[in-house]
Short mmCIF file of C-alpha atoms and ligand atoms in Angstrom, two decimals:
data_model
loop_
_atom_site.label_atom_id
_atom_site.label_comp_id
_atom_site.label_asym_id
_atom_site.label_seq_id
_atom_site.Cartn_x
_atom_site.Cartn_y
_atom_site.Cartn_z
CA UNK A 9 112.25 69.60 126.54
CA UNK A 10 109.35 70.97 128.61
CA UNK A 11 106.27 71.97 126.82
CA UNK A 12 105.96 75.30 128.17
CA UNK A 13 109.40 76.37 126.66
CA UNK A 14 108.49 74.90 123.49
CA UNK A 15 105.39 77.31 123.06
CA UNK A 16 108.12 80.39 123.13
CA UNK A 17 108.92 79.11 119.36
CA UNK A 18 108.09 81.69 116.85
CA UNK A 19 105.78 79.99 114.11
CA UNK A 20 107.45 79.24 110.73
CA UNK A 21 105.35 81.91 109.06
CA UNK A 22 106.21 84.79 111.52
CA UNK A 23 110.01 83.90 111.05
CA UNK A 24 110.12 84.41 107.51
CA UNK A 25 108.30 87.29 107.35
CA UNK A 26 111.12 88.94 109.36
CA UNK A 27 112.91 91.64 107.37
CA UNK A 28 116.13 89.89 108.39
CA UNK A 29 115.28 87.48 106.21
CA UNK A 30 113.75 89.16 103.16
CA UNK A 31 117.18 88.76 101.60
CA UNK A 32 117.17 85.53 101.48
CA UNK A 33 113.19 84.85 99.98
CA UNK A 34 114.93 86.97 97.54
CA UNK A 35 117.82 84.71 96.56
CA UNK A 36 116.79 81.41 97.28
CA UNK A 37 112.42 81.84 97.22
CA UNK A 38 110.02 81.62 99.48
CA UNK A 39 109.54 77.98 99.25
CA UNK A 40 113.43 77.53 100.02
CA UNK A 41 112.98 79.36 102.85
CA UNK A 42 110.07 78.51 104.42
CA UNK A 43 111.86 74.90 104.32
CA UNK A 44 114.51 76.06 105.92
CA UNK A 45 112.89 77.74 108.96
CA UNK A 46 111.34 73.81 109.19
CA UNK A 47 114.15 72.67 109.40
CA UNK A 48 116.06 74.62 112.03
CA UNK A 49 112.76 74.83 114.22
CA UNK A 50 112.55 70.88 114.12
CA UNK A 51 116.17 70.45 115.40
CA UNK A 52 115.65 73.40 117.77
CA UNK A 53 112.86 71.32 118.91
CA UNK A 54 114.48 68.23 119.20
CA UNK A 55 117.45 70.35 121.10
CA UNK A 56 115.96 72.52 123.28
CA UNK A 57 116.57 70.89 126.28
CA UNK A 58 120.29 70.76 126.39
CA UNK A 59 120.85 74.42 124.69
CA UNK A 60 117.90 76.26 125.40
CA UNK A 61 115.49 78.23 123.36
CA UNK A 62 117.35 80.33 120.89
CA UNK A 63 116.53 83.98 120.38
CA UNK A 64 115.05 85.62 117.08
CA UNK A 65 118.63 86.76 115.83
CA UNK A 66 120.09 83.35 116.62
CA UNK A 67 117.35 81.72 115.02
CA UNK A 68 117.76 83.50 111.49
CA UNK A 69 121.63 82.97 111.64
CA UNK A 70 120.71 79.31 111.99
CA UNK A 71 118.09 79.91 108.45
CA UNK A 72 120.58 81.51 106.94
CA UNK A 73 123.62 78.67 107.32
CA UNK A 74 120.94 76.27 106.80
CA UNK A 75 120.12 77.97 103.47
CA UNK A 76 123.81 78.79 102.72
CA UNK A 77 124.93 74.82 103.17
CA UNK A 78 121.87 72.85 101.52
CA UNK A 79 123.04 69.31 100.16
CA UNK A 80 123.86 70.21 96.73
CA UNK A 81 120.27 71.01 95.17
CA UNK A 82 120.52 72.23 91.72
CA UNK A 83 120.88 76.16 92.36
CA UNK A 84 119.43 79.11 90.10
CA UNK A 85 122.30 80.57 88.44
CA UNK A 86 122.45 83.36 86.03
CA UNK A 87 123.25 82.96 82.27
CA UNK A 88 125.18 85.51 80.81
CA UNK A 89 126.91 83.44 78.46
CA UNK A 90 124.72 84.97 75.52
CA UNK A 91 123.45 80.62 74.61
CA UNK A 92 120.16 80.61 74.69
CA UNK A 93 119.80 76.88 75.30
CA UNK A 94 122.72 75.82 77.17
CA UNK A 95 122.92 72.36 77.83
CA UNK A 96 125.19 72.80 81.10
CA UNK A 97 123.19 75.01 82.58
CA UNK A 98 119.63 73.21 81.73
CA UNK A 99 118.66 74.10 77.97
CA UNK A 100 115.66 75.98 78.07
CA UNK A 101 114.08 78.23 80.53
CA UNK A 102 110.34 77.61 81.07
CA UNK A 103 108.08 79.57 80.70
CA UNK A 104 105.72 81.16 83.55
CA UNK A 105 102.90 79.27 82.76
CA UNK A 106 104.50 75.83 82.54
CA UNK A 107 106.20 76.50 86.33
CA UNK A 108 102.38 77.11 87.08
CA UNK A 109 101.14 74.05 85.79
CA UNK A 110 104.15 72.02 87.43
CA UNK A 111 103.29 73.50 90.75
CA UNK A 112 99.41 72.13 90.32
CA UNK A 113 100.07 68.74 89.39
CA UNK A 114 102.91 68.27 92.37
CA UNK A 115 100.71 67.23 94.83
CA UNK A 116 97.80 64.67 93.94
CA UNK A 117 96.54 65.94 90.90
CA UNK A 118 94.04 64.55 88.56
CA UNK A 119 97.01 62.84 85.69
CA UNK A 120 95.27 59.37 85.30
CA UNK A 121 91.54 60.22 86.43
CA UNK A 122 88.74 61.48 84.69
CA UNK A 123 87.06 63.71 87.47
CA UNK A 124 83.53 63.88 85.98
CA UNK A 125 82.99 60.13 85.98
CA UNK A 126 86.12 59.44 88.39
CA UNK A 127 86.88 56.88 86.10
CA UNK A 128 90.97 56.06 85.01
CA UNK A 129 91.95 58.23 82.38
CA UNK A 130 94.96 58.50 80.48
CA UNK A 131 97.74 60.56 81.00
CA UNK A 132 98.49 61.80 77.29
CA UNK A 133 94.45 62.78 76.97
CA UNK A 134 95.30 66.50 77.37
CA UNK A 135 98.54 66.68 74.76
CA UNK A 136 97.82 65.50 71.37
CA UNK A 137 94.96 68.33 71.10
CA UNK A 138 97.42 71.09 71.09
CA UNK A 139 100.34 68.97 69.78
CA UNK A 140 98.12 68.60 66.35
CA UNK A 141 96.95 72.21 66.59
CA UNK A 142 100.32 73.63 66.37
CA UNK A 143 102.10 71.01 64.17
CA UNK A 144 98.75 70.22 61.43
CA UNK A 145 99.61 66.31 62.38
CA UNK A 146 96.76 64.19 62.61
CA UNK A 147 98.14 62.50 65.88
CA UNK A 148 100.69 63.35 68.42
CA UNK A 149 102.06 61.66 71.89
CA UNK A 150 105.06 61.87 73.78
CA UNK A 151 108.09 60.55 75.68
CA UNK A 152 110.53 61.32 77.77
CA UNK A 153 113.08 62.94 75.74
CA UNK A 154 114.30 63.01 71.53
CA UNK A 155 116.31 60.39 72.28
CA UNK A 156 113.78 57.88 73.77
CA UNK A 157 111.65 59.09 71.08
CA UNK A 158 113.48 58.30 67.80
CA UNK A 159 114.17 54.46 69.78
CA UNK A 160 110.63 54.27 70.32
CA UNK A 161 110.11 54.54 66.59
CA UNK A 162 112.23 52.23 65.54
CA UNK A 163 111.44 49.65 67.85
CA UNK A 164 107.85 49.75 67.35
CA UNK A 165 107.90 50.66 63.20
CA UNK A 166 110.65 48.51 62.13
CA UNK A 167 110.37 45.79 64.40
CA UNK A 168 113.30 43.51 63.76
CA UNK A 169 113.58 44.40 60.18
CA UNK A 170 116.16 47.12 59.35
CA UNK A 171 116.14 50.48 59.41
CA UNK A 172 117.60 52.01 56.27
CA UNK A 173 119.54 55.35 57.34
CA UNK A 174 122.15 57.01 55.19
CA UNK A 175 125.39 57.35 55.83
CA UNK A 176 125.20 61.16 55.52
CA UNK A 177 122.61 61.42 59.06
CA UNK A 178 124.60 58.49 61.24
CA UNK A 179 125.68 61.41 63.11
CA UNK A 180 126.97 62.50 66.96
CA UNK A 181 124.32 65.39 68.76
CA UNK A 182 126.40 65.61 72.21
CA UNK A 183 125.93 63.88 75.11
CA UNK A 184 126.38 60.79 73.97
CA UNK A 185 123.09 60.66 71.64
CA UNK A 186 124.92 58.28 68.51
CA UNK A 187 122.52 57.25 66.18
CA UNK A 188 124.09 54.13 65.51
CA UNK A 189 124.10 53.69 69.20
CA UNK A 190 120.28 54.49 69.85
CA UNK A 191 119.28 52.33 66.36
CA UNK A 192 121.12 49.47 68.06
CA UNK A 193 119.61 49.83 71.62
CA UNK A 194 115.75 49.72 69.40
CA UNK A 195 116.94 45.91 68.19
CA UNK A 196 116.24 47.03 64.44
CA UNK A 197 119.56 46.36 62.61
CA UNK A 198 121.18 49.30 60.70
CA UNK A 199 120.81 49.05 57.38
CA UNK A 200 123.47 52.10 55.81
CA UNK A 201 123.15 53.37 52.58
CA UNK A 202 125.05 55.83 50.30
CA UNK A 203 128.34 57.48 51.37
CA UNK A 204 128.74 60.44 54.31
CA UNK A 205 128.34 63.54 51.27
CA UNK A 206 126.27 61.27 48.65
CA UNK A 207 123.59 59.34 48.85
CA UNK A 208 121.34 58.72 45.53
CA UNK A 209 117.33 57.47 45.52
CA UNK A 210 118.90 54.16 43.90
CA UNK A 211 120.40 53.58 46.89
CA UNK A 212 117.28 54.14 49.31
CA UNK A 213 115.35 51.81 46.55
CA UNK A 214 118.15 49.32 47.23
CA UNK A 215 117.64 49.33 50.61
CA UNK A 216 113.81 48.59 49.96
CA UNK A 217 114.07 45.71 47.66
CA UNK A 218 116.49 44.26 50.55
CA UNK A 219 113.45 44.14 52.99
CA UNK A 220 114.12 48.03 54.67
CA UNK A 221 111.53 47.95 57.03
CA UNK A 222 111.71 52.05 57.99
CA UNK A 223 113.66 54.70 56.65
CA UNK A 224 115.25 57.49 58.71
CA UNK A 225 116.09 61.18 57.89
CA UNK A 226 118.04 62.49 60.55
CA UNK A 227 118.03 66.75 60.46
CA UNK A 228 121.38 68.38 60.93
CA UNK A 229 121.02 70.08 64.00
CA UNK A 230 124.21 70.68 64.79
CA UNK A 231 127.00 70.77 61.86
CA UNK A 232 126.46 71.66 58.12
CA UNK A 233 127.87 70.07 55.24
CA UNK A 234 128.90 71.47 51.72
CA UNK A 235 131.03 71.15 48.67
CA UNK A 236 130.38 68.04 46.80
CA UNK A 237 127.00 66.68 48.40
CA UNK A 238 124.19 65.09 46.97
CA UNK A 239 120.85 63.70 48.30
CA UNK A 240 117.81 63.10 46.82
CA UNK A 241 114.48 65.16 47.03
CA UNK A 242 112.42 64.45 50.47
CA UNK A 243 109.23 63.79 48.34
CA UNK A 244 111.34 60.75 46.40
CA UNK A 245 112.48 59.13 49.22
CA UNK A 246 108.98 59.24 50.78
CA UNK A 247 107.00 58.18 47.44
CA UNK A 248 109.65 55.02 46.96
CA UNK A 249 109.07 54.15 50.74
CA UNK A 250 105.09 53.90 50.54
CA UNK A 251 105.60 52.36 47.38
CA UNK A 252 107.11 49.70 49.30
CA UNK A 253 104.44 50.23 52.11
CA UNK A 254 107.42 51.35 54.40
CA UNK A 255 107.10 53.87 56.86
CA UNK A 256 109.71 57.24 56.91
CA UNK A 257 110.45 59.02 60.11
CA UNK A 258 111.95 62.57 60.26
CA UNK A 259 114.35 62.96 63.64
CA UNK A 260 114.08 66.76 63.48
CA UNK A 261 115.89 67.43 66.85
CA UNK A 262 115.60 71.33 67.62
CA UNK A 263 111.69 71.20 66.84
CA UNK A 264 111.25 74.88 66.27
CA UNK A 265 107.10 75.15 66.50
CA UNK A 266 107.12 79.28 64.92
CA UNK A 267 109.43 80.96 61.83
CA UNK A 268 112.86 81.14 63.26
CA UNK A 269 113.52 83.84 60.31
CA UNK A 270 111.40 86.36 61.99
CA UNK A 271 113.41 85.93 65.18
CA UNK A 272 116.73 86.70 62.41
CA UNK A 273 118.23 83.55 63.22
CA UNK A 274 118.62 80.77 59.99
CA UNK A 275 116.02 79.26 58.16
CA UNK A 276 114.70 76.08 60.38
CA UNK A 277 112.25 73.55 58.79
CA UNK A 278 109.88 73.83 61.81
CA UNK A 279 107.45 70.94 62.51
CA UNK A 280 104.18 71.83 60.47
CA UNK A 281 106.21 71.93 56.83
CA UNK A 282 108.10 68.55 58.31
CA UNK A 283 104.74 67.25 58.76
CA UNK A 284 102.96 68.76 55.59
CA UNK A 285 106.51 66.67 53.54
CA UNK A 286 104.71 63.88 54.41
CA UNK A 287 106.87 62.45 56.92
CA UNK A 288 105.30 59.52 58.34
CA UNK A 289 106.29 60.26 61.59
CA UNK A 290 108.55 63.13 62.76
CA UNK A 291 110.50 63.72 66.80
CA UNK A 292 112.06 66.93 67.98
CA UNK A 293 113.18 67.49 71.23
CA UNK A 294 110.86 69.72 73.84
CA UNK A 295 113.81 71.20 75.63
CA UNK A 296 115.42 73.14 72.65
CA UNK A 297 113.31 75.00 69.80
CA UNK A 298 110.44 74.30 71.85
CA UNK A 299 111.65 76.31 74.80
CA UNK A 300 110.25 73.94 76.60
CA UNK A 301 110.38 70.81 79.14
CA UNK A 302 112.65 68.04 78.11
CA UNK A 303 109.97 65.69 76.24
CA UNK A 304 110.13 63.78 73.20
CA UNK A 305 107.56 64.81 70.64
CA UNK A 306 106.48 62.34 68.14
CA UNK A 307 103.57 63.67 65.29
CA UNK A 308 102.59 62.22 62.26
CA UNK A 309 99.57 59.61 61.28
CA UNK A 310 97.39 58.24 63.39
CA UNK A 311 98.06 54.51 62.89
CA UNK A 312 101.99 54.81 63.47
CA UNK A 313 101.23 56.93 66.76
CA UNK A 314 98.93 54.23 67.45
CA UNK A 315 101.39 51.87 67.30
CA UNK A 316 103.88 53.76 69.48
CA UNK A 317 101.13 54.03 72.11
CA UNK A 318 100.73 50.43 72.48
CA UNK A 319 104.47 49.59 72.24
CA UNK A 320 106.03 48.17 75.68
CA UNK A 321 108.48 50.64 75.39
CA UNK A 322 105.64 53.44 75.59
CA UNK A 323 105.38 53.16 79.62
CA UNK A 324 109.05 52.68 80.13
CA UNK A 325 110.02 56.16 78.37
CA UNK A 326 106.29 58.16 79.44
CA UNK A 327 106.92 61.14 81.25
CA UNK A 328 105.73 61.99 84.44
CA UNK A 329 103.56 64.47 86.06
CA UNK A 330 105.47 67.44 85.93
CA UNK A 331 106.82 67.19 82.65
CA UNK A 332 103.29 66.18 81.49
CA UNK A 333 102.05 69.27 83.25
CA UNK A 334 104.73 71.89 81.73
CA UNK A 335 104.60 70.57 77.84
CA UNK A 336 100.63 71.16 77.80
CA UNK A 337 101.03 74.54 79.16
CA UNK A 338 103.70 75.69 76.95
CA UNK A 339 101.71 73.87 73.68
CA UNK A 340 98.94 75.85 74.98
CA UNK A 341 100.97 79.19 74.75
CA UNK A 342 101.88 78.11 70.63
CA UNK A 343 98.22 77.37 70.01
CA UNK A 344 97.09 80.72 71.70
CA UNK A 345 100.10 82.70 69.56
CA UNK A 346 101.36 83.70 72.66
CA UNK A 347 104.66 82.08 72.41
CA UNK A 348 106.74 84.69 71.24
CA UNK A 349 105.97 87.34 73.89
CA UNK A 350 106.06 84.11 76.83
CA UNK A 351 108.35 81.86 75.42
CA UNK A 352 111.86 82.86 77.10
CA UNK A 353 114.21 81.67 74.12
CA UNK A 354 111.84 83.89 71.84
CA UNK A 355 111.25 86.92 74.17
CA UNK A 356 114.76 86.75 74.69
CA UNK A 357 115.64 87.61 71.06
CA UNK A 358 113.71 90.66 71.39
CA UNK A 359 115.79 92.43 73.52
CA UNK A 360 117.86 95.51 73.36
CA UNK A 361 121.16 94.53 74.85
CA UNK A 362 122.59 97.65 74.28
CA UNK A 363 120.56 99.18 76.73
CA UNK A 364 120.88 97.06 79.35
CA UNK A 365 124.46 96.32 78.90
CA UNK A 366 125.46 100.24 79.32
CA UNK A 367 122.59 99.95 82.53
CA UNK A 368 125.34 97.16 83.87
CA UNK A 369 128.10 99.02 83.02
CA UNK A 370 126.80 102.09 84.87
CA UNK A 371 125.51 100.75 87.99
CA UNK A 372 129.02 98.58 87.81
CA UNK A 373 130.95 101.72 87.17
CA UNK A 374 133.52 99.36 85.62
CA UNK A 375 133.48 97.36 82.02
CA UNK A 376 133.14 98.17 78.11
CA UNK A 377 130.31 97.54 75.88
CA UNK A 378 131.03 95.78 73.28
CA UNK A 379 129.78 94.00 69.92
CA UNK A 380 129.46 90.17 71.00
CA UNK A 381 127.68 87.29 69.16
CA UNK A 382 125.49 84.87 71.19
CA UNK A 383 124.44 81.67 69.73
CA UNK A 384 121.49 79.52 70.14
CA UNK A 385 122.97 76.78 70.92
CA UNK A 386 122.05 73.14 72.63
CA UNK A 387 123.42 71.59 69.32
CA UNK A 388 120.58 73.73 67.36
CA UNK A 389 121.29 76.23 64.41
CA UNK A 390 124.79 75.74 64.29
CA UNK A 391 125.15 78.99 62.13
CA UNK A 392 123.04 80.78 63.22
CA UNK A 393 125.01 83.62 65.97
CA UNK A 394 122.82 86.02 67.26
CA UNK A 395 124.28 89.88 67.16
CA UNK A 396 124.32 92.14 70.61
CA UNK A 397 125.94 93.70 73.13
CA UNK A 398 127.42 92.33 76.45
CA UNK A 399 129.89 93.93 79.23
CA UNK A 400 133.30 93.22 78.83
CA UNK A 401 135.51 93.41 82.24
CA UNK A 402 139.05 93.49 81.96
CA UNK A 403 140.75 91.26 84.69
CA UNK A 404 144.66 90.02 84.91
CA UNK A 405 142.96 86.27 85.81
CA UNK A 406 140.03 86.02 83.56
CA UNK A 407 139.72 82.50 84.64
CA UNK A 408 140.00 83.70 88.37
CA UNK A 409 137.43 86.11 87.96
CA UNK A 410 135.31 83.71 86.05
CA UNK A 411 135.44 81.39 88.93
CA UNK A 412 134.24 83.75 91.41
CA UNK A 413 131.39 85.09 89.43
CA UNK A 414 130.63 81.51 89.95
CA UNK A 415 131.02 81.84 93.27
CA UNK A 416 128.62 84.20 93.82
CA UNK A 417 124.55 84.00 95.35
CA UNK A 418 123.23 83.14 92.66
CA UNK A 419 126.19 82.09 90.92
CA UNK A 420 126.78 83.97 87.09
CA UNK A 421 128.29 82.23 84.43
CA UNK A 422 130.01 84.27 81.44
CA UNK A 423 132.68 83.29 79.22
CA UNK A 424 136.07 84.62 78.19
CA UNK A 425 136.85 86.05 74.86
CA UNK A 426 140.04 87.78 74.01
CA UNK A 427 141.42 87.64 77.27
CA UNK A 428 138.56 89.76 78.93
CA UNK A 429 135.01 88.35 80.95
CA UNK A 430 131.76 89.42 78.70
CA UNK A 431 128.74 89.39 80.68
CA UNK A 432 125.63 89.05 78.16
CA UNK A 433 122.32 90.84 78.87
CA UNK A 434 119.98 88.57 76.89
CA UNK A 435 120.01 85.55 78.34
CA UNK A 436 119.60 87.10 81.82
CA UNK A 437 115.97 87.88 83.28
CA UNK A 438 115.71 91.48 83.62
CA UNK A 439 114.56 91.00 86.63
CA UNK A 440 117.93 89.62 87.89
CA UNK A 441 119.75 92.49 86.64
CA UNK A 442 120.47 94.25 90.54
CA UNK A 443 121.73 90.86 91.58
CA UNK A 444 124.05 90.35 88.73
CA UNK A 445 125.51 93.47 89.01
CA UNK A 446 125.87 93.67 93.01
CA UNK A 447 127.74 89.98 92.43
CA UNK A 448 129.96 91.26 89.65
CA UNK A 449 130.87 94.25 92.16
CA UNK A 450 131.90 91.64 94.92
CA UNK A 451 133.91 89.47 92.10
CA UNK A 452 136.06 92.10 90.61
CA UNK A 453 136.87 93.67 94.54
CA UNK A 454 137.62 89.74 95.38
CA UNK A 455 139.78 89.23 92.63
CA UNK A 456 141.22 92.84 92.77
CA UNK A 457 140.28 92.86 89.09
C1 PLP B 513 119.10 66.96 70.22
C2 PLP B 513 118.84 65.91 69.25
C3 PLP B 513 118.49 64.63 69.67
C4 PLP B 513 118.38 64.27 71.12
O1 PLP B 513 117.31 64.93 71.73
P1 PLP B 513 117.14 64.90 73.32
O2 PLP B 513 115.84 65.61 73.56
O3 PLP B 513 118.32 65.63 73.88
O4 PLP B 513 117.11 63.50 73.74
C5 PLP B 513 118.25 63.69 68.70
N1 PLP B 513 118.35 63.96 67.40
C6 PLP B 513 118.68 65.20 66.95
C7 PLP B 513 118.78 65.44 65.47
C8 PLP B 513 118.93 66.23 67.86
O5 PLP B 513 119.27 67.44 67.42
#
């Protein structure tokens, strides 16, 4: 194509700012966008020649089927199922600060450099600070997920002798995560002890005298057990175990970092009292309590850390850049008491979903408040269900008019219960609210609910 027709182009920046296509910076962002309009004026480029250049009003049809048809990207969808961390749709939210910090370090950013001497630096400097701060530990690092974290442990603390583990924590979290599964991947063998509802100190000491090289306390994240149970005091097994110069480590899973009592959900042991039990080391998972980036925490003393640092397994499990970059921030946000205000699992609890739910229901004309528990979810607090309101819409195909919810830009999730859709306030961003309403609208018409 000639030059000259070419230069008749609008600029990318001049496209977007079109109030044609506010709409859509709306739904899909600016950044979305902006590729878009890339993208179409490339091939336009490339085409020009055989079809001419396109007008304004052909060229935003083209942004918006562009937009409308992207390779399956993982799309912003709206929770209204009432779980806070919902492992389908991504477990926690993060918070403001940590998309910040994720949107520094993706370009070149200064991860493994020291800029005052321009030196190599390492990548963890920046975590353990506020990683001890808010959990008391004397030393802190981390890995990709829980998962890789509790294998780290064992692999580097046990080494090839066995791991002693009752049978009461050899349990299933979802998704596959079997701790006889992982404890087999880390090459230490599995040393059980004690039955599923009873284990004694005798048989921990057992263990020991059989050459236990690590114990393991698994937390039970996500089922309770009662009735005729027994196990003995944390402070035993940990005083046998150093007795026997053998190391314990707590897998705590949710990793709450503040009082989950004063959010009224069930007592948690959060990571400081694991830590002041004397746990030698202790993981929990960044992605649920946390509210955080998926990460694998691990705090406790500084030799054992130590020893995870330098294990091989260290660089195969690190995280990268932008998981790096999000964890610090939200660490940051603990350690400046800021969490519960910018945390969105915490600020989130804090809501009046009575409020909002009769908002729905008014700019909906159409629904029912109604009483409905939410849970936290993401295996964590299994008991805990979290009171409020939600919408209720009555529909002859519930599962038809869950579907196109679903179908909607950006696609809403709710749930069913007693034969009606409830649409839950609190794990929705306010700011989302017009959008989930003006999709609702076009669901029920669709569905002739
Ligand atoms: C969730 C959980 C895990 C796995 O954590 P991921 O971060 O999902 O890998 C391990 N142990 C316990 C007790 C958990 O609750």
């Amino acid at each position: 194509m000639s030059q000259s027709k070419l230069r008749h182009l609008p600029a990318v920046h001049a496209l977007i700012e079109h109030p044609e296509l506010a709409s859509s910076v709306e739904s899909f962002g600016r950044e979305a966008v902006v590729q878009a309009a890339r993208e179409v004026l490339d091939r336009v480029r490339q085409k020009t020649a055989e079809v001419g250049v396109p007008d304004m009003a052909d060229l935003q049809a083209q942004i918006q089927r562009h937009l409308e048809h992207r390779p399956t990207l993982y799309r912003t969808v709206l929770n209204a199922t009432g779980i806070l961390l919902h492992t389908n749709l991504g477990r926690a939210p993060l918070p403001e600060v940590a998309w910040q910090a994720m949107e520094a370090a993706a370009g070149y950013c200064d991860l493994e450099m020291d800029l005052s001497t321009g030196k190599r630096a390492s990548r963890l400097r920046d975590v353990e600070e506020p990683l001890t701060a808010v959990t008391g530990a004397e030393a802190g690092m981390l890995v990709n997920n829980n998962a890789a974290a509790v294998l780290i442990s064992l692999a580097a603390l046990a080494g090839d002798r066995p791991t002693a583990i009752s049978r009461g924590h050899l349990v299933e979290i979802g998704g596959g995560f079997r701790l006889p599964t992982i404890m087999q991947a880390s090459g230490s063998p599995l040393l059980e002890v004690g039955t599923t509802n009873r284990t004694h100190i005798k048989d921990y000491e057992e263990a020991l005298e059989t050459g236990a090289g690590l114990i393991l306390l698994v937390h039970r994240s996500n089922f309770v057990m009662q009735g005729y149970v027994a196990e003995p005091s944390v402070q035993e097994i940990i005083a046998r175990a150093h007795a026997h110069d053998v190391p314990v480590v707590l897998d705590l899973g949710s990793g709450a970092l503040v009082d989950t009592e004063s959010f009224g959900l069930p007592r948690e042991t959060s990571v400081s009292e694991a830590v002041q039990q004397g746990f030698d080391v202790v993981c929990f998972s960044g992605d649920k309590l946390t509210g955080g980036p998926q990460a694998g925490y691990l705090v406790g003393r500084r030799e054992h850390i130590d020893a995870l640092r330098q294990h091989p397994l260290a660089r195969a499990l690190r995280c990268d850049k932008l998981q790096l970059a999000a964890a610090i921030a939200t660490l940051e946000l603990y350690r400046r008491g800021e969490a519960q205000r910018q945390v969105p699992i915490w600020e989130m609890l804090r809501q009046d979903t009575e409020a909002r739910a009769s908002a729905w229901r008014e700019q909906l004309g159409a629904g029912t408040v109604v009483d409905a528990t939410g849970a936290v979810g993401g295996g964590c607090l299994p008991e805990g269900r979290i009171s409020g309101f939600a919408l209720a819409l009555d529909a002859d195909d519930p599962d038809g008019l869950l579907a196109a919810l679903r179908r909607q830009d950006p696609p809403v999730i709710g749930h069913i219960d007693k034969n009606r859709v409830l649409l839950h306030p609190r794990t929705v961003p306010p700011q989302w609210d017009a959008k989930l309403v003006a999709a609702a609208k076009v669901a029920l018409e669709g569905t002739g609910a």
